[in-house]
Structures are given as structure tokens and as C-alpha cells.
Short mmCIF file of C-alpha atoms in Angstrom, two decimals:
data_model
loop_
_atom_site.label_atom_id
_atom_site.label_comp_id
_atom_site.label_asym_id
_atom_site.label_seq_id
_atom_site.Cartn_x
_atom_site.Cartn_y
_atom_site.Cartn_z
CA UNK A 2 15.89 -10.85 26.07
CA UNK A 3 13.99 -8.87 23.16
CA UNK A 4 14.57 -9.04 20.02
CA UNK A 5 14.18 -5.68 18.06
CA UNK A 6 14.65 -7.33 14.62
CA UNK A 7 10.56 -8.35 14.37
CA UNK A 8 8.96 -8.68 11.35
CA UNK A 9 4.88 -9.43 11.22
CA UNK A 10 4.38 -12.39 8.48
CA UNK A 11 1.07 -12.31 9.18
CA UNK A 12 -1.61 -11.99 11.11
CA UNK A 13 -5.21 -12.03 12.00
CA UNK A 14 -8.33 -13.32 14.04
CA UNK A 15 -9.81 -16.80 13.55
CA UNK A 16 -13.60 -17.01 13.64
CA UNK A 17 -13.15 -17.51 17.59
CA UNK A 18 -11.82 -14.27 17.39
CA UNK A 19 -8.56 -15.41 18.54
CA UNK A 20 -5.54 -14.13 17.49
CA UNK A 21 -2.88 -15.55 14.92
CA UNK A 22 -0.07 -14.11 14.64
CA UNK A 23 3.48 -15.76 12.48
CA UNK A 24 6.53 -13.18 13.48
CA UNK A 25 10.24 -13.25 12.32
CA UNK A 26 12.16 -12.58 14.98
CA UNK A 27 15.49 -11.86 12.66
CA UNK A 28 18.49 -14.28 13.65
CA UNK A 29 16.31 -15.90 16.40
CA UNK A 30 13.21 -17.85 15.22
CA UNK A 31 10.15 -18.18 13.54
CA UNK A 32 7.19 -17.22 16.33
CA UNK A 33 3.75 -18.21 15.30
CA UNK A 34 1.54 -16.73 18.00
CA UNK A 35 -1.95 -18.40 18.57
CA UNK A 36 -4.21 -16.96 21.41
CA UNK A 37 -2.28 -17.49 24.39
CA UNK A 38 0.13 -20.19 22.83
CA UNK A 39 3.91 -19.78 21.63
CA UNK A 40 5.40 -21.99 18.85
CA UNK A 41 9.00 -21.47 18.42
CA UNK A 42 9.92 -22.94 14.82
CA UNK A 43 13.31 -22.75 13.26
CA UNK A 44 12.65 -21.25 9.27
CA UNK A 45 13.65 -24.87 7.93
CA UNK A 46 10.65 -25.93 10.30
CA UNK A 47 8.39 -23.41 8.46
CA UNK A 48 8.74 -24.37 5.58
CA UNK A 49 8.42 -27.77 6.21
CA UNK A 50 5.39 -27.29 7.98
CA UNK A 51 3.75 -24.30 5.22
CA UNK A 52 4.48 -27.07 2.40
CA UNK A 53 2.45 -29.89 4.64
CA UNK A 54 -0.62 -27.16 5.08
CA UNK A 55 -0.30 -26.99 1.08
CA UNK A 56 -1.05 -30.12 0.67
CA UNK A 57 -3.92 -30.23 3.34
CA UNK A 58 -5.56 -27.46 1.79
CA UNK A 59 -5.11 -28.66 -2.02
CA UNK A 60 -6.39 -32.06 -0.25
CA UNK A 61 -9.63 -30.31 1.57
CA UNK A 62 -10.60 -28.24 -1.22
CA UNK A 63 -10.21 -31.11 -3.55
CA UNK A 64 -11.02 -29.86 -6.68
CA UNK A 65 -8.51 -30.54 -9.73
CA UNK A 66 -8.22 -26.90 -11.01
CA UNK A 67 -7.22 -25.56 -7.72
CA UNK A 68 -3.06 -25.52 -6.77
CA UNK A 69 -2.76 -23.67 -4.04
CA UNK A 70 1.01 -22.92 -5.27
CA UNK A 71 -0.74 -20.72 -8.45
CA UNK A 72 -2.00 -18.26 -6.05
CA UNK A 73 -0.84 -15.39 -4.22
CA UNK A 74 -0.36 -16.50 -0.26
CA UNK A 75 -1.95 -12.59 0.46
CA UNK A 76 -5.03 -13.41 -1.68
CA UNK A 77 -5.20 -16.87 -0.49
CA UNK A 78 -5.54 -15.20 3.30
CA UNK A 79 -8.56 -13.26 2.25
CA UNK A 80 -10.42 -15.61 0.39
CA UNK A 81 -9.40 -18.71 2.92
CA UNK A 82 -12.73 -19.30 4.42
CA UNK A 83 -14.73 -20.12 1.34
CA UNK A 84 -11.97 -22.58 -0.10
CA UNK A 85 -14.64 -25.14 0.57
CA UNK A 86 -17.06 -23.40 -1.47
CA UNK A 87 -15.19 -23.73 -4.61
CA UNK A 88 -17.62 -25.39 -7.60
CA UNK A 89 -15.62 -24.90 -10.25
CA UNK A 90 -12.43 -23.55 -11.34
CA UNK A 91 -11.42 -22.71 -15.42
CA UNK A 92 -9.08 -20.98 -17.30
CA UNK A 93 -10.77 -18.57 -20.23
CA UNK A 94 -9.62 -16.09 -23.15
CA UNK A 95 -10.93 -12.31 -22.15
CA UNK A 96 -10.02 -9.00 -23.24
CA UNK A 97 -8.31 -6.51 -20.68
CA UNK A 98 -10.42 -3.90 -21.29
CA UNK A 99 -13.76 -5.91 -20.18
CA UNK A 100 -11.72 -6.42 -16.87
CA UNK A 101 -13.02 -4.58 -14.43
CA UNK A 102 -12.04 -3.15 -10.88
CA UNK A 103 -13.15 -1.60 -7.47
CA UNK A 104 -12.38 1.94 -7.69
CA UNK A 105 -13.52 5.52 -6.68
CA UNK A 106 -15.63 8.00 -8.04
CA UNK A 107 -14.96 11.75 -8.08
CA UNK A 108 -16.74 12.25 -4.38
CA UNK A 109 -14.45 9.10 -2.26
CA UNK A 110 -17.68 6.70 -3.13
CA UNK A 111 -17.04 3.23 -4.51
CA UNK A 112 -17.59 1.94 -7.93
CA UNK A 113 -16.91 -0.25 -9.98
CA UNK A 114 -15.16 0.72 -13.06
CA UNK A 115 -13.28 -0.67 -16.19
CA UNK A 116 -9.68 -1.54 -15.96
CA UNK A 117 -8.06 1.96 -17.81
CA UNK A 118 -9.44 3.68 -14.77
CA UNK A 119 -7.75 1.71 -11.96
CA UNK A 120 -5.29 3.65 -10.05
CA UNK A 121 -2.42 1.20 -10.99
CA UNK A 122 -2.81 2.03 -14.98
CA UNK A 123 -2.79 5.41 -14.24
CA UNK A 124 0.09 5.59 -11.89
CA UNK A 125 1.84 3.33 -14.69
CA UNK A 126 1.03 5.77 -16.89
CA UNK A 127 2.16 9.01 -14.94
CA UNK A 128 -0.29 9.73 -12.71
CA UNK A 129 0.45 8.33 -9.61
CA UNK A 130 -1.12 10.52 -6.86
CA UNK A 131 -3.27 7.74 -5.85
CA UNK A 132 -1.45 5.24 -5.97
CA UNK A 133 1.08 6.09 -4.16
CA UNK A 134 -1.07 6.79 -1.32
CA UNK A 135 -3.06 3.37 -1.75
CA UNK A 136 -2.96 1.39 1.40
CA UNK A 137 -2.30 -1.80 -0.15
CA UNK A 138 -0.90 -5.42 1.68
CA UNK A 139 2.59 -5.38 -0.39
CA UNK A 140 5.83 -7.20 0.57
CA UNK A 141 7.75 -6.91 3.88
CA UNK A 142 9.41 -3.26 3.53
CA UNK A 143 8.40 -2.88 -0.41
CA UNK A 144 6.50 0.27 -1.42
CA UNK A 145 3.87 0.57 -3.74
CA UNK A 146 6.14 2.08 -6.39
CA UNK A 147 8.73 -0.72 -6.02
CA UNK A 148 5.66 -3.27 -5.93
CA UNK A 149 4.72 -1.62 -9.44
CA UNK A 150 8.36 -1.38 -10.90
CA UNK A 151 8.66 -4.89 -9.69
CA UNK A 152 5.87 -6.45 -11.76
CA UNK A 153 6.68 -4.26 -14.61
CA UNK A 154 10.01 -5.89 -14.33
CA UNK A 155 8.79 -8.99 -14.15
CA UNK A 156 6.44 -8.83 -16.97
CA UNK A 157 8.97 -7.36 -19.24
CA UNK A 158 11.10 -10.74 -18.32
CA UNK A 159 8.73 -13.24 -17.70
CA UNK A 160 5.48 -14.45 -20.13
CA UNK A 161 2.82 -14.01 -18.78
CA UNK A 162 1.30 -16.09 -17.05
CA UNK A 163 4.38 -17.20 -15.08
CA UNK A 164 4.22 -20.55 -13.05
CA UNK A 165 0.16 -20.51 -13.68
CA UNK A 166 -0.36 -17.29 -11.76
CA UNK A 167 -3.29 -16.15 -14.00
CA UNK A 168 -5.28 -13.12 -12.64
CA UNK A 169 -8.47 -14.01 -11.03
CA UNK A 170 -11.85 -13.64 -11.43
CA UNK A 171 -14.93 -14.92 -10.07
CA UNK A 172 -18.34 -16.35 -10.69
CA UNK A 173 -19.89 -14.59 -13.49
CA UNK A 174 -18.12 -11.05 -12.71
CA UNK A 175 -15.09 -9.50 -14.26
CA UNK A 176 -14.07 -7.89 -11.24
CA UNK A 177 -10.81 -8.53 -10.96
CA UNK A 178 -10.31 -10.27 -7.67
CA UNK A 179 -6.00 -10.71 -7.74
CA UNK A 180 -3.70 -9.65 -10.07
CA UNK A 181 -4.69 -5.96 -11.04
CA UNK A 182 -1.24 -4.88 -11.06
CA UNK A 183 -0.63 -7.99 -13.84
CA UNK A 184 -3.55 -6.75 -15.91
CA UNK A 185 -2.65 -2.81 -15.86
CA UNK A 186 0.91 -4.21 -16.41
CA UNK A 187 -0.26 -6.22 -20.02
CA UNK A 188 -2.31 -3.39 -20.77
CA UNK A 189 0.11 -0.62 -20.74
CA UNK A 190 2.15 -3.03 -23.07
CA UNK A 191 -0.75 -3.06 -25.56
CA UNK A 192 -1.58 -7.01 -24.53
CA UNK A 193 -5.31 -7.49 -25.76
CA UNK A 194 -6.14 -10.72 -24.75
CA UNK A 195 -4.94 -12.56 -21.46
CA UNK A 196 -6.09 -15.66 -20.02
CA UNK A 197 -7.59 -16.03 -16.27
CA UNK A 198 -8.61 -18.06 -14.22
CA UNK A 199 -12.10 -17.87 -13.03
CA UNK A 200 -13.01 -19.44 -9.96
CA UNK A 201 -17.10 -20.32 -9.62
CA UNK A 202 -18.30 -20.14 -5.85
CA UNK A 203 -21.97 -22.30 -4.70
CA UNK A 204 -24.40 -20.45 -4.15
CA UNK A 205 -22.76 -17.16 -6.40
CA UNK A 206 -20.39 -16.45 -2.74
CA UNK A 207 -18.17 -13.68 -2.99
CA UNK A 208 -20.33 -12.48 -5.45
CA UNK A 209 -20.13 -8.29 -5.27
CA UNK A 210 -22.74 -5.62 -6.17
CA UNK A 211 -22.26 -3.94 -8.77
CA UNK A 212 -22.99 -0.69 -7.22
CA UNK A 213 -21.04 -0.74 -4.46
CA UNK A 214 -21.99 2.99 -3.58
CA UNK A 215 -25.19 1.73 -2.41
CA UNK A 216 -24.22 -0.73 -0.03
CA UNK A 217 -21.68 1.95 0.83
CA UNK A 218 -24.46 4.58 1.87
CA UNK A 219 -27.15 2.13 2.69
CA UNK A 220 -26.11 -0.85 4.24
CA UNK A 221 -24.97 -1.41 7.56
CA UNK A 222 -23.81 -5.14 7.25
CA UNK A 223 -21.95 -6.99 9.97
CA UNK A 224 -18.83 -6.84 8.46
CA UNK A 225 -19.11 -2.84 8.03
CA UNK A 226 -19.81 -3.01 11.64
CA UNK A 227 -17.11 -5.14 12.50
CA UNK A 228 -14.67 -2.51 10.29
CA UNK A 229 -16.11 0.54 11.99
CA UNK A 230 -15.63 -1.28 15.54
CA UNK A 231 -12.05 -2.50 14.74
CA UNK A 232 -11.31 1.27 13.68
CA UNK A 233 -12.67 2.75 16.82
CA UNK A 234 -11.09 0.33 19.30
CA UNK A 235 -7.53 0.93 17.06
CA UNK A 236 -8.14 4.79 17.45
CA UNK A 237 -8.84 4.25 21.63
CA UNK A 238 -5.63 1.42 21.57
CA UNK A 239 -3.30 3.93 20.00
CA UNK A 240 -5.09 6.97 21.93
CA UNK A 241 -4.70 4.85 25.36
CA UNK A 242 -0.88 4.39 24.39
CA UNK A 243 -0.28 8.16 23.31
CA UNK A 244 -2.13 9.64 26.42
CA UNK A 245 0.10 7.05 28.64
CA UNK A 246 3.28 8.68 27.03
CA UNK A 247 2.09 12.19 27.54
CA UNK A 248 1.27 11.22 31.04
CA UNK A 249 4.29 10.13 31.87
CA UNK A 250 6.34 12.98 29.72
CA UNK A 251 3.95 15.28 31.58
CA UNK A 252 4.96 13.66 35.43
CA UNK A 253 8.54 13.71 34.71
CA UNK A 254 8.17 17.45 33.56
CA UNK B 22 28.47 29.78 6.49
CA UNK B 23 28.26 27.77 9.23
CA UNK B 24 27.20 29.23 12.15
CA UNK B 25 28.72 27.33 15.50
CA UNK B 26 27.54 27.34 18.93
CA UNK B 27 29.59 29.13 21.32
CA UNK B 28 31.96 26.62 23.35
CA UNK B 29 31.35 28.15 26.54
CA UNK B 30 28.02 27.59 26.50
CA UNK B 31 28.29 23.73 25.97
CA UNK B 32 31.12 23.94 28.55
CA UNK B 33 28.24 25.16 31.16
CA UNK B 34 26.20 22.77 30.28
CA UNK B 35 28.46 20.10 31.16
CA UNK B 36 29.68 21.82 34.19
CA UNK B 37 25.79 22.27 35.19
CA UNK B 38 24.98 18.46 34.86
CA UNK B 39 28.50 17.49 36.66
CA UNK B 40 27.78 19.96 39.84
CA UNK B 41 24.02 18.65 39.52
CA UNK B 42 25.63 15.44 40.49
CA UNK B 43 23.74 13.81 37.24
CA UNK B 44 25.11 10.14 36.06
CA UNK B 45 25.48 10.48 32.60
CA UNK B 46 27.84 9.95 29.73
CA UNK B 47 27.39 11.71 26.18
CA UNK B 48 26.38 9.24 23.98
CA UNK B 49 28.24 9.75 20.72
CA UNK B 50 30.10 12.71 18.84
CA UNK B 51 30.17 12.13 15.11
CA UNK B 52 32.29 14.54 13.38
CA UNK B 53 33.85 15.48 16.67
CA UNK B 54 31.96 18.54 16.63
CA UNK B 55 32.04 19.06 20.10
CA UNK B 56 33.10 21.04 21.50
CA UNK B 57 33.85 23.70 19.20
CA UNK B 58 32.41 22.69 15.95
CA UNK B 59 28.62 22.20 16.86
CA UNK B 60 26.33 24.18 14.45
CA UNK B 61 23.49 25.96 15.70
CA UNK B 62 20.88 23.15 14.45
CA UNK B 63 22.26 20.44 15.74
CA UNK B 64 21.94 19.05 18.65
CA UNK B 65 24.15 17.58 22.10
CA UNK B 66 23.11 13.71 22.28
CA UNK B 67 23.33 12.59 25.89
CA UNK B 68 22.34 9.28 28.13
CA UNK B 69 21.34 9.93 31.22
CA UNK B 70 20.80 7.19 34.07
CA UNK B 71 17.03 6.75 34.81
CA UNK B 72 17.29 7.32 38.28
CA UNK B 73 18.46 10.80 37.81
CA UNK B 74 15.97 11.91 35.86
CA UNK B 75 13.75 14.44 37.95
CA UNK B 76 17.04 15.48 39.32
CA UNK B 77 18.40 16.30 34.85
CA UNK B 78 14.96 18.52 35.04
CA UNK B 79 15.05 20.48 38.06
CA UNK B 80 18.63 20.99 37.18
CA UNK B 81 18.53 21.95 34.01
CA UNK B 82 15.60 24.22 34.51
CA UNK B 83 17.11 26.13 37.66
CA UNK B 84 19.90 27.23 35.15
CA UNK B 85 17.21 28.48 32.67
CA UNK B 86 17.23 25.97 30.39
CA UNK B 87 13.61 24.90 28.54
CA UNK B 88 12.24 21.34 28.09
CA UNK B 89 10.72 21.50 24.70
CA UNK B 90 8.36 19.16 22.66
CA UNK B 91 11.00 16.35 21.48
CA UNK B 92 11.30 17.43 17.41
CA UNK B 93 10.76 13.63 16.24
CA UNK B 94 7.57 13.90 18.03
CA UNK B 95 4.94 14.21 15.20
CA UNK B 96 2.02 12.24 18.30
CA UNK B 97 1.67 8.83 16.74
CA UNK B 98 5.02 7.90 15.64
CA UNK B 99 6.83 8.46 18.95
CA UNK B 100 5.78 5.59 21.24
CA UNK B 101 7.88 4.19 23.78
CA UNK B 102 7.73 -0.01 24.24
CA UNK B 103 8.50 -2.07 27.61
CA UNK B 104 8.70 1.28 30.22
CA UNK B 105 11.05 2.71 28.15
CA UNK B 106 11.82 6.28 29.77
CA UNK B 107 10.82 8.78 26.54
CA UNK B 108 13.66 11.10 25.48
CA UNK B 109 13.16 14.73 26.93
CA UNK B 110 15.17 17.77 24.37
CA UNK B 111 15.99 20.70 26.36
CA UNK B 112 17.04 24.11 24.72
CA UNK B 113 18.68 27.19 26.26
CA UNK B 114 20.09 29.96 23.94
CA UNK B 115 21.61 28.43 20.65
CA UNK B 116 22.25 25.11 22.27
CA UNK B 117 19.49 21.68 22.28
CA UNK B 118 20.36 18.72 24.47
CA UNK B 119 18.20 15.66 23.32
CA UNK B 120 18.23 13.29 26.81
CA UNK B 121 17.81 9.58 26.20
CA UNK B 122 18.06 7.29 29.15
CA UNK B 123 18.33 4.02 27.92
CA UNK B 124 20.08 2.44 24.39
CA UNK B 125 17.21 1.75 22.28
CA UNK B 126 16.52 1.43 18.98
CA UNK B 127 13.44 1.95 16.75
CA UNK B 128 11.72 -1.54 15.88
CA UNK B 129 11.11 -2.47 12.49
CA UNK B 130 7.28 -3.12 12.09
CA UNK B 131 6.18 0.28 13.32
CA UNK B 132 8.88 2.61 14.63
CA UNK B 133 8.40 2.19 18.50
CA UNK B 134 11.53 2.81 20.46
CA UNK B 135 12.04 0.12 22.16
CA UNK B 136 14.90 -0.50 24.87
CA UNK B 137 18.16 -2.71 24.12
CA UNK B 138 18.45 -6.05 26.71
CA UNK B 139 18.50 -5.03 30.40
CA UNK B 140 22.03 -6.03 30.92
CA UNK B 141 23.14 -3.52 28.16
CA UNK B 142 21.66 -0.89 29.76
CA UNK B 143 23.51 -2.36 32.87
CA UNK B 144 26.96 -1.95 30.91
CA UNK B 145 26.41 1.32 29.99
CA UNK B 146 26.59 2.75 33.71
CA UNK B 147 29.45 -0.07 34.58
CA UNK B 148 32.18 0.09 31.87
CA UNK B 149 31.81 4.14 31.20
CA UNK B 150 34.77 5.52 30.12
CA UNK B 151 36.71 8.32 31.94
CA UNK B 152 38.12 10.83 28.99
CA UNK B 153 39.52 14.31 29.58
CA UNK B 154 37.05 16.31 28.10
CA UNK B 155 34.45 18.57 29.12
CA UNK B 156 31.79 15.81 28.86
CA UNK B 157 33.71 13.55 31.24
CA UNK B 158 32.58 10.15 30.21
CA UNK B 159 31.13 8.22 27.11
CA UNK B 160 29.89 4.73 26.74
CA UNK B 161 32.50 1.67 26.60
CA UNK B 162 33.91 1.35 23.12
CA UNK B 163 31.43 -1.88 23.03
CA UNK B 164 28.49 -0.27 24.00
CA UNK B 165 29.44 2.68 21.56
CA UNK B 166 29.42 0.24 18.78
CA UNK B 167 26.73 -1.74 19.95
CA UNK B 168 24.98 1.87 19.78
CA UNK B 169 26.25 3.27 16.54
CA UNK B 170 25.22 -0.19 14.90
CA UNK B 171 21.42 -0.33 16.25
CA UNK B 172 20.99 3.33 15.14
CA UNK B 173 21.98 2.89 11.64
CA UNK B 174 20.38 -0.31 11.33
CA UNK B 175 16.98 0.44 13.02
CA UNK B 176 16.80 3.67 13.28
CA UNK B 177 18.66 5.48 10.44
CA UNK B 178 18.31 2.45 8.02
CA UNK B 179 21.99 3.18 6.36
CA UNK B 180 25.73 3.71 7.28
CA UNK B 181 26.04 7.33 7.20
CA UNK B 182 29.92 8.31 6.87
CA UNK B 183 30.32 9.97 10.14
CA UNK B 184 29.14 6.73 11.51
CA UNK B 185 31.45 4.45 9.49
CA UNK B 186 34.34 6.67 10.92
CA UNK B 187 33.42 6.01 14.59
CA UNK B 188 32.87 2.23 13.75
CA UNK B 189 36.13 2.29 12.18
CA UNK B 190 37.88 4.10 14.97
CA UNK B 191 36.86 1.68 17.70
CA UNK B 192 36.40 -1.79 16.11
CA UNK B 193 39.78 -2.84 15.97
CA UNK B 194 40.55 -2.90 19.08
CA UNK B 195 37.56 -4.05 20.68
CA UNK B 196 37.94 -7.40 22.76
CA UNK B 197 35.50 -9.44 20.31
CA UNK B 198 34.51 -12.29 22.78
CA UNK B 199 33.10 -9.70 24.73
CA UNK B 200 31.62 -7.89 22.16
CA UNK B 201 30.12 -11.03 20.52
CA UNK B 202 28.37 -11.73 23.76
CA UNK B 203 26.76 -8.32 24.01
CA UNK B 204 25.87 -8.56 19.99
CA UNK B 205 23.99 -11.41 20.32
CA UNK B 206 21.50 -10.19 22.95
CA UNK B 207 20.50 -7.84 19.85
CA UNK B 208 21.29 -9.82 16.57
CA UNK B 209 21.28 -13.55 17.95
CA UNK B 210 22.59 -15.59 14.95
CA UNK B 211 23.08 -13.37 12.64
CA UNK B 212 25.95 -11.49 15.03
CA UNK B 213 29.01 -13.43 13.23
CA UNK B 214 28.29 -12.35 9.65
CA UNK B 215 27.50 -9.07 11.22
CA UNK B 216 30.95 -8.79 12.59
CA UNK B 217 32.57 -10.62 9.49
CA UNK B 218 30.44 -7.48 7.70
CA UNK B 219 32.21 -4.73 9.61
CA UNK B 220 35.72 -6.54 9.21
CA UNK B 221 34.94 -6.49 5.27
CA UNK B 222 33.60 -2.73 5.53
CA UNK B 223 30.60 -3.87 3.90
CA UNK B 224 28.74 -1.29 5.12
CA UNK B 225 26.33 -0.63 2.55
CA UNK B 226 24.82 -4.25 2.84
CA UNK B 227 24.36 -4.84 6.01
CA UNK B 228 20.54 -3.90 6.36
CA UNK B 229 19.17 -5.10 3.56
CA UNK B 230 21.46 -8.62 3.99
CA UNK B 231 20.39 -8.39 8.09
CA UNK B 232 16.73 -8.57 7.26
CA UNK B 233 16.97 -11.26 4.81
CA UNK B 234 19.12 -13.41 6.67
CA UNK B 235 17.22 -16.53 6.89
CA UNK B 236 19.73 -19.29 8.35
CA UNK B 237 18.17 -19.49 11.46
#
């Protein structure tokens, strides 16, 4: 019996490179996939069990500014592994226009570049070619322009910074790390001042360059690597699938 | 003005698959536009059983009809899950047959067609329904809902109005024990409210209330 109603939560690879996987089967149950292992959890189960990992991580990283429940669960996922590494955590005054974020320059290289030039300001303020076309994690079956209208609804009901979600930053950098949808948001509505949060790593971790174009042209990191091989064995995965379909289109013909 | 294809040429093609000896039944006719009110860019939506598939080709092709690339596929988008047969479109004059042989339905993380539970596609070829028409037979009034209902919820993502009509033409007097047990292969606990939804016409809701259904 399949169910067609799937959903993906979540997923990804743990540093064993195994695969993790948490899928709403709609009406069914709650599958959380893990290598070659099957959980079957009812939703109430879920929860119960996502608000007892809360508590273990807010218990491992130990460290009395951090709550997990202040953070996004998508940024959370990226930034999971160096949890441990947190030093410090405080809340400060800046102005939005020293925020800063990861953009593009006129030729597809990255940059980084001050907060007026993300592509979520300008899509709020009209010009939302890029945007729109931004591969970005957002809700289950929400588009970027309903993710934007969203938060602009939000903000325009909500002070900011609702239940202690405070846009990120961290170490010494005013990249901004979550929450650039916030910050455009408060920006467009002539906001000068917010406060963040800004989370110090040891050792300066998660630090970024602040050319990124060099790395970008220059450096052939693991992780780069890793990226390029993941795209290539995606492209042969969906080519292996296609060709299979043609095959069999083809026999039948 | 609407231009119509000529009803003796979708006659033929029904008389071509029933001398062919082809098991099929026509899978749905919204609008009732067949057989004299199909316009020239629309298409005839059969099912065809999977064993008589090379026997639909050589068939169809003896009487001069084309198979075509299938228009909703655009290479990436139309992949086919669990050995699900793909759907072959044919074309001869004025007149398109798209060919499916199984009920399927497109899944919601990333549009594969994927096949309906094995004992639905069992149904299909078991409870066809005799009707004095060219065509000959179409699915059982359960499997025609169970149908129109995966298509606008998958595949479609709303209740168009020609749909709502068929839903409303057959639901009543469906046997709803039966049809429960057939829902559930496909909606599991959510099938009650989804019947409760169709009772209450609340068409409009269904998807959005269907995904978010979290009592489970």
C-alpha cells in the first residue's frame, strides 16, 4: 500500500554519510527514515519526541543565551554541527544598513554586499526578478513571494522581534546569517535600528571571507568538491531515471 | 467558434480498439463532450489494461494513427514511480488519444506519477461498467470517483467545475462502505472528513485542509 500524500520534512546525510530522512505520509504517519531503519511515529509522537531533542540540545550546548525555541528549525539544520562550538551568545543595538549579505555581482560571482542590495529589498521594493527565481529552503508548498508577503504580514502585525527571534549574526561579521527577509522587511518600513543576536563561535568557526569571489575562483575546498560531486551524481540519478523511461517508451513503441 | 472533431472519426476509433480486441474503458468525459462536442484541442482520455499494450500500438498504428511525444512531457518532469507503464498520446487527423494504463496520480514532493494501490488497479478491469455508447465501458462509479478525486487533488491541485459535476453526479449513490474501503488505500485517515467534505460540497477546501490534516 503507497501512500501518494508524501511530504519531505527533512532530510539529509549524517557525517557517516547515512541518510536521514523525516516524511509525512498524509493521514498515515510520521516516517523518519535513518539508513536502512524505519520509525513509524504517530504526529502526537513527534512532537513529543522533537520537544525531548529540544531540551537535549539546549542541555548539550549549555550555554544560557542559547534557546533553541528562538531559532529557525531550517537555520538550526545548517548550523547543527557547531552547536558545541558556541562561546558566546549576546543581544546588541545595530543599524540595518551596516547589515550585510551574500549576494551577486553583475557577472554571477559572489560578494558580499550591504543590506539595500539583497535581492529580498529589492523584490520588496518592485524588483523581483531575482527573487523570484532564488532557490531558497521555504515552507512546505509556500513560494518565495508568499514567504515575503508572509513576513511582511507578520511584521506589519507583530513587533519585532517576536518570541526572541532576533536576526543573526556571527562572530565579529555583519553578515547576516538568518533572518534577511526580517531585516529587508524593517528596512523597507524605515526601521533604523534593530537588535540581533550575535552568536561568537571558538576559534572564529563559521567565520566567512569577505571576498567570497576568491574562494569562488580559487579554491577548491572539500565542501566545493563535495557540492560539485553531489551535482554530478544528481545529474547521472535523474539522467539514469529519464533514459530508463525513454527506454522503455522507446520498447513499447 | 469552436471548432469540433468530427463524430465519425471518434466513432472509428472506438470501433478500431473494440475489433483490436483491446481491454479498455474511457476513463472520464467531463462536459460530456464526447461524442459530438470534442474540440479540436482536446483530447480522448482512455485506460487501457497493461497487458494489451503492444497490441493498443500495433493497432492503432495499422489504422494510421501516430504515437506522438506525450505533450506534458517537458524530459524531467515526466517520471514514472514503481513500474508504472508511462502514458503513450496518439494522434490521427483532428483527433489525440492520451493512453494511461494504470490510475495514478502525481505525488506531491516532485510530480512523479506514481500508480494508485494494486488492488485499485485490480477494480478497474473487474467492476467496469457496460454503457451503450460508442466507448462501451467506463470505470465503476467508485473507481471514477476515486479517479476524479486523486486528479484534482494531486494532479490538478483544485476542483475544476466539470469535475464537481461528475462528483456530484455519482456520489450519491455510491455504496459508501465500499467506497470507504477503496478511499483509504489512498487517503488512510483522513478518508472520513474527505467524504464528510464532498457531502458538504466543500470543494474548494479540500486540498489545502487534506495536506494540513494532522490528526494522525
Amino acid at each position: 500500500m503507497s501512500n501518494p500524500g508524501v511530504i519531505i520534512l527533512s532530510e539529509c546525510k549524517t557525517k557517516r554519510n547515512e541518510s536521514f530522512r523525516v516524511e509525512d505520509n498524509i493521514g498515515e504517519s510520521i516516517h523518519i527514515h535513518y539508513g536502512n531503519l524505519r520509525f513509524d511515529l504517530t504526529i502526537n509522537e513527534l512532537l513529543k519526541l522533537s520537544g525531548f531533542l529540544r531540551k537535549v540540545i539546549n542541555d548539550i550546548v549549555d550555554n544560557e543565551g542559547f534557546q533553541i525555541e528562538n531559532f529557525d528549525p531550517v537555520f538550526l539544520k545548517h548550523v547543527a554541527s557547531y552547536l558545541t562550538d558556541i562561546k558566546k551568545i549576546e543581544i546588541e543595538k545595530i543599524d540595518l544598513k551596516q547589515l550585510e549579505v551574500n549576494a551577486k555581482n553583475l557577472i554571477g560571482l559572489p560578494i558580499v554586499s550591504k543590506l539595500p542590495n539583497s535581492i529580498v529589498y529589492k523584490a520588496i521594493k518592485g524588483d523581483n526578478k531575482e527573487y523570484l527565481n532564488y532557490s531558497q529552503e521555504n515552507d512546505i508548498f509556500i513560494t518565495n513571494e508568499e514567504r515575503l508577503l508572509g513576513i511582511k504580514n507578520y511584521l506589519d502585525t507583530h513587533e519585532y522581534p517576536f518570541n526572541n527571534e532576533y536576526i543573526v549574526l556571527f562572530n565579529d561579521q555583519n553578515i547576516i546569517r538568518d533572518g534577511q527577509h526580517r531585516a529587508s522587511v524593517l528596512l523597507n518600513k524605515n526601521v533604523s535600528k534593530v537588535d540581533v543576536v550575535r552568536i561568537y563561535f571558538r576559534n572564529n568557526k563559521l567565520k566567512l571571507s569577505a571576498k567570497p569571489y576568491l574562494n569562488y575562483i580559487f579554491v577548491w575546498n572539500k565542501e566545493r568538491v563535495f557540492q560539485m560531486l553531489r551535482k554530478l551524481y544528481r545529474f547521472l540519478k535523474n539522467y539514469k531515471i529519464r533514459v530508463a523511461s525513454r527506454m522503455k517508451r522507446l520498447i513499447i513503441k | 467558434m469552436k471548432s469540433f472533431v468530427n463524430t465519425e472519426y471518434i466513432n472509428e476509433l472506438f470501433k478500431i480498439l473494440e475489433e483490436g480486441k483491446i481491454e479498455f474503458a474511457l476513463l472520464r468525459n467531463i462536459d460530456e463532450e464526447l461524442p459530438d462536442k470534442l474540440s479540436v484541442n482536446k483530447d480522448i482520455d482512455i485506460i487501457v489494461h497493461p497487458k494489451d499494450i503492444e497490441k493498443l500500438i500495433s493497432t492503432l498504428r495499422n489504422n494510421q494513427w501516430s504515437l506522438v511525444k506525450h505533450p506534458w512531457d517537458f524530459g524531467d518532469n515526466f517520471t514514472f514511480l514503481y513500474s508504472m507503464d508511462p502514458f503513450l498520446f496518439f494522434k490521427k487527423n483532428q483527433l489525440h488519444l492520451d493512453v494511461c494504463f494504470q490510475l495514478a496520480c502525481r505525488s506531491l514532493n516532485n510530480g512523479e506519477w506514481f500508480p494508485l494501490d494494486e488492488s485499485i488497479q485490480d477494480s478497474i478491469w473487474i467492476n467496469k461498467k457496460k454503457v451503450d455508447k460508442p466507448w462501451n465501458y467506463v470505470l465503476s462509479n467508485e473507481d471514477y470517483l476515486i479517479h476524479l478525486l486523486t486528479r484534482s487533488i494531486f494532479d490538478k491541485k483544485e476542483f475544476t467545475t466539470g469535475y464537481i459535476v461528475e462528483i456530484e453526479k455519482i456520489f450519491p449513490n455510491l455504496d459508501s462502505e465500499k467506497l470507504k474501503e477503496k478511499l483509504e488505500l489512498i487517503f488512510f485517515k483522513y478518508t472520513s472528513i474527505l467524504i464528510k467534505m464532498i457531502e458538504g460540497k466543500d470543494y474548494k477546501k479540500i486540498r489545502s485542509h487534506y495536506i494540513n490534516y494532522s490528526n494522525y
